[in-house]
């Protein structure tokens, strides 16, 4: 389960999508094929969108995120309480988008490790500025793209429950279902939960 090696600004059009990924993971548990899944999402309007325009793009993002989860994590995502499932969703975003992965593992993890639980705008700016200098493909991204990414990165943290207050930047530690923590430990990914500020 490795995240994609290419840096992409795709998050600007692919937000947290918690409701969507939860619904799709439930359908996936029924053991249907990907083609059947796509058909079901569209014909049954599973995402409850007013128009079909956004469905294809959002569904593609959801399928990409689910692809990095094994069957156990997919089942947890579908069946565990929302607070736990949201953390697993964030994990799927991290594992399918290396910008999100680096942001949590570097910037957010540092906040929690130093017990400095405020994420400031300058932290987001510094992270993206540093990445822009380090990563060749990011050097061509427009300022508007970086501005949107700043908003989306913070929004995803907020929707996952890690950013308690987007106005003040207050971060919070979260508890997780003990069965899920044990499973992450068994697959060698406990360090990712620690970076998210999960109480281990």
C-alpha positions as a Python dict, from the first residue, in 0.01 Angstrom:
ca = {
    (1, 'X'): (0, 0, 0),
    (2, 'X'): (223, 277, -123),
    (3, 'X'): (105, 622, -220),
    (4, 'X'): (150, 741, -575),
    (5, 'X'): (504, 868, -638),
    (6, 'X'): (395, 1165, -851),
    (7, 'X'): (298, 1492, -692),
    (8, 'X'): (-41, 1608, -812),
    (9, 'X'): (-276, 1899, -746),
    (10, 'X'): (-576, 1668, -787),
    (11, 'X'): (-695, 1741, -432),
    (12, 'X'): (-828, 2076, -554),
    (13, 'X'): (-1110, 1883, -721),
    (14, 'X'): (-1116, 1581, -489),
    (15, 'X'): (-1214, 1686, -136),
    (16, 'X'): (-1272, 1460, 165),
    (17, 'X'): (-1561, 1271, -2),
    (18, 'X'): (-1644, 1084, 318),
    (19, 'X'): (-2008, 1012, 241),
    (20, 'X'): (-1917, 897, -109),
    (21, 'X'): (-1633, 662, -11),
    (22, 'X'): (-1837, 516, 274),
    (23, 'X'): (-2125, 434, 39),
    (24, 'X'): (-1895, 283, -223),
    (25, 'X'): (-1708, 74, 36),
    (26, 'X'): (-2043, -70, 151),
    (27, 'X'): (-2132, -162, -207),
    (28, 'X'): (-1784, -312, -260),
    (29, 'X'): (-1845, -547, 34),
    (30, 'X'): (-2120, -707, -172),
    (31, 'X'): (-1846, -846, -395),
    (32, 'X'): (-1945, -680, -721),
    (33, 'X'): (-1709, -593, -1007),
    (34, 'X'): (-1580, -242, -1066),
    (35, 'X'): (-1802, -206, -1376),
    (36, 'X'): (-2104, -311, -1174),
    (37, 'X'): (-2002, -70, -903),
    (38, 'X'): (-1980, 223, -1146),
    (39, 'X'): (-2318, 132, -1291),
    (40, 'X'): (-2479, 105, -947),
    (41, 'X'): (-2343, 441, -831),
    (42, 'X'): (-2481, 614, -1140),
    (43, 'X'): (-2818, 440, -1181),
    (44, 'X'): (-2903, 448, -810),
    (45, 'X'): (-2763, 802, -764),
    (46, 'X'): (-2570, 673, -463),
    (47, 'X'): (-2389, 1006, -415),
    (48, 'X'): (-2724, 1194, -423),
    (49, 'X'): (-2589, 1462, -657),
    (50, 'X'): (-2837, 1683, -838),
    (51, 'X'): (-2659, 1633, -1170),
    (52, 'X'): (-2444, 1349, -1303),
    (53, 'X'): (-2167, 1586, -1407),
    (54, 'X'): (-1955, 1547, -1093),
    (55, 'X'): (-2020, 1176, -1042),
    (56, 'X'): (-1752, 1037, -1276),
    (57, 'X'): (-1468, 1251, -1137),
    (58, 'X'): (-1564, 1193, -775),
    (59, 'X'): (-1617, 821, -830),
    (60, 'X'): (-1275, 793, -993),
    (61, 'X'): (-1117, 958, -686),
    (62, 'X'): (-1307, 728, -450),
    (63, 'X'): (-1205, 413, -641),
    (64, 'X'): (-841, 529, -641),
    (65, 'X'): (-853, 578, -265),
    (66, 'X'): (-1021, 245, -197),
    (67, 'X'): (-757, 72, -410),
    (68, 'X'): (-489, 147, -149),
    (69, 'X'): (-690, -15, 132),
    (70, 'X'): (-691, -387, 196),
    (71, 'X'): (-1017, -575, 256),
    (72, 'X'): (-1002, -531, 633),
    (73, 'X'): (-964, -152, 613),
    (74, 'X'): (-1240, -134, 351),
    (75, 'X'): (-1469, -321, 590),
    (76, 'X'): (-1372, -90, 878),
    (77, 'X'): (-1441, 211, 655),
    (78, 'X'): (-1787, 77, 575),
    (79, 'X'): (-1887, -52, 917),
    (80, 'X'): (-1704, 128, 1199),
    (81, 'X'): (-1843, 446, 1362),
    (82, 'X'): (-1796, 768, 1166),
    (83, 'X'): (-1511, 904, 1381),
    (84, 'X'): (-1303, 594, 1312),
    (85, 'X'): (-1407, 570, 947),
    (86, 'X'): (-1306, 933, 887),
    (87, 'X'): (-952, 859, 1004),
    (88, 'X'): (-937, 559, 769),
    (89, 'X'): (-1062, 784, 490),
    (90, 'X'): (-783, 1032, 564),
    (91, 'X'): (-538, 740, 555),
    (92, 'X'): (-671, 642, 210),
    (93, 'X'): (-623, 1000, 87),
    (94, 'X'): (-267, 1005, 221),
    (95, 'X'): (-185, 670, 61),
    (96, 'X'): (-319, 780, -277),
    (97, 'X'): (-186, 1137, -276),
    (98, 'X'): (174, 1200, -171),
    (99, 'X'): (117, 1572, -109),
    (100, 'X'): (-139, 1485, 158),
    (101, 'X'): (91, 1214, 292),
    (102, 'X'): (385, 1451, 326),
    (103, 'X'): (170, 1723, 482),
    (104, 'X'): (46, 1494, 760),
    (105, 'X'): (375, 1308, 813),
    (106, 'X'): (585, 1624, 820),
    (107, 'X'): (382, 1930, 928),
    (108, 'X'): (96, 1777, 1128),
    (109, 'X'): (312, 1508, 1291),
    (110, 'X'): (558, 1773, 1409),
    (111, 'X'): (277, 1968, 1576),
    (112, 'X'): (160, 1664, 1768),
    (113, 'X'): (510, 1545, 1858),
    (114, 'X'): (589, 1886, 2014),
    (115, 'X'): (240, 1920, 2163),
    (116, 'X'): (208, 2248, 1974),
    (117, 'X'): (-156, 2205, 1880),
    (118, 'X'): (-214, 2506, 1657),
    (119, 'X'): (-186, 2484, 1280),
    (120, 'X'): (-123, 2833, 1148),
    (121, 'X'): (-152, 2966, 795),
    (122, 'X'): (224, 3012, 794),
    (123, 'X'): (265, 2635, 850),
    (124, 'X'): (64, 2561, 537),
    (125, 'X'): (249, 2829, 342),
    (126, 'X'): (590, 2701, 448),
    (127, 'X'): (501, 2341, 367),
    (128, 'X'): (385, 2425, 14),
    (129, 'X'): (670, 2672, -48),
    (130, 'X'): (927, 2411, 56),
    (131, 'X'): (764, 2143, -158),
    (132, 'X'): (750, 2378, -454),
    (133, 'X'): (1126, 2425, -426),
    (134, 'X'): (1198, 2054, -374),
    (135, 'X'): (962, 1894, -628),
    (136, 'X'): (1020, 1979, -996),
    (137, 'X'): (660, 1919, -1107),
    (138, 'X'): (532, 2161, -841),
    (139, 'X'): (751, 2449, -957),
    (140, 'X'): (509, 2510, -1246),
    (141, 'X'): (195, 2522, -1033),
    (142, 'X'): (17, 2857, -1029),
    (143, 'X'): (-29, 3061, -713),
    (144, 'X'): (-407, 3008, -741),
    (145, 'X'): (-350, 2632, -733),
    (146, 'X'): (-137, 2661, -419),
    (147, 'X'): (-399, 2884, -258),
    (148, 'X'): (-669, 2628, -329),
    (149, 'X'): (-445, 2347, -198),
    (150, 'X'): (-392, 2536, 128),
    (151, 'X'): (-769, 2551, 171),
    (152, 'X'): (-825, 2187, 78),
    (153, 'X'): (-548, 2050, 302),
    (154, 'X'): (-693, 2236, 600),
    (155, 'X'): (-1049, 2136, 507),
    (156, 'X'): (-957, 1766, 487),
    (157, 'X'): (-796, 1787, 833),
    (158, 'X'): (-1111, 1955, 964),
    (159, 'X'): (-1347, 1699, 813),
    (160, 'X'): (-1135, 1411, 943),
    (161, 'X'): (-1169, 1550, 1297),
    (162, 'X'): (-802, 1642, 1346),
    (163, 'X'): (-845, 2017, 1300),
    (164, 'X'): (-1096, 2113, 1569),
    (165, 'X'): (-1138, 2477, 1465),
    (166, 'X'): (-1036, 2599, 1119),
    (167, 'X'): (-1051, 2963, 1232),
    (168, 'X'): (-805, 2930, 1519),
    (169, 'X'): (-613, 2635, 1372),
    (170, 'X'): (-665, 2435, 1691),
    (171, 'X'): (-569, 2070, 1646),
    (172, 'X'): (-703, 1789, 1862),
    (173, 'X'): (-597, 1438, 1948),
    (174, 'X'): (-852, 1167, 1871),
    (175, 'X'): (-931, 822, 2001),
    (176, 'X'): (-974, 534, 1764),
    (177, 'X'): (-1146, 197, 1788),
    (178, 'X'): (-893, -31, 1965),
    (179, 'X'): (-946, -309, 1711),
    (180, 'X'): (-847, -69, 1434),
    (181, 'X'): (-537, 48, 1623),
    (182, 'X'): (-429, -313, 1669),
    (183, 'X'): (-479, -378, 1299),
    (184, 'X'): (-269, -78, 1198),
    (185, 'X'): (-2, -207, 1436),
    (186, 'X'): (-13, -550, 1268),
    (187, 'X'): (44, -400, 922),
    (188, 'X'): (328, -175, 1040),
    (189, 'X'): (141, 153, 996),
    (190, 'X'): (105, 269, 1356),
    (191, 'X'): (344, 559, 1283),
    (192, 'X'): (84, 706, 1046),
    (193, 'X'): (-182, 710, 1321),
    (194, 'X'): (67, 875, 1556),
    (195, 'X'): (134, 1144, 1295),
    (196, 'X'): (-242, 1213, 1288),
    (197, 'X'): (-237, 1265, 1665),
    (198, 'X'): (-432, 949, 1745),
    (199, 'X'): (-406, 845, 2110),
    (200, 'X'): (-219, 515, 2098),
}
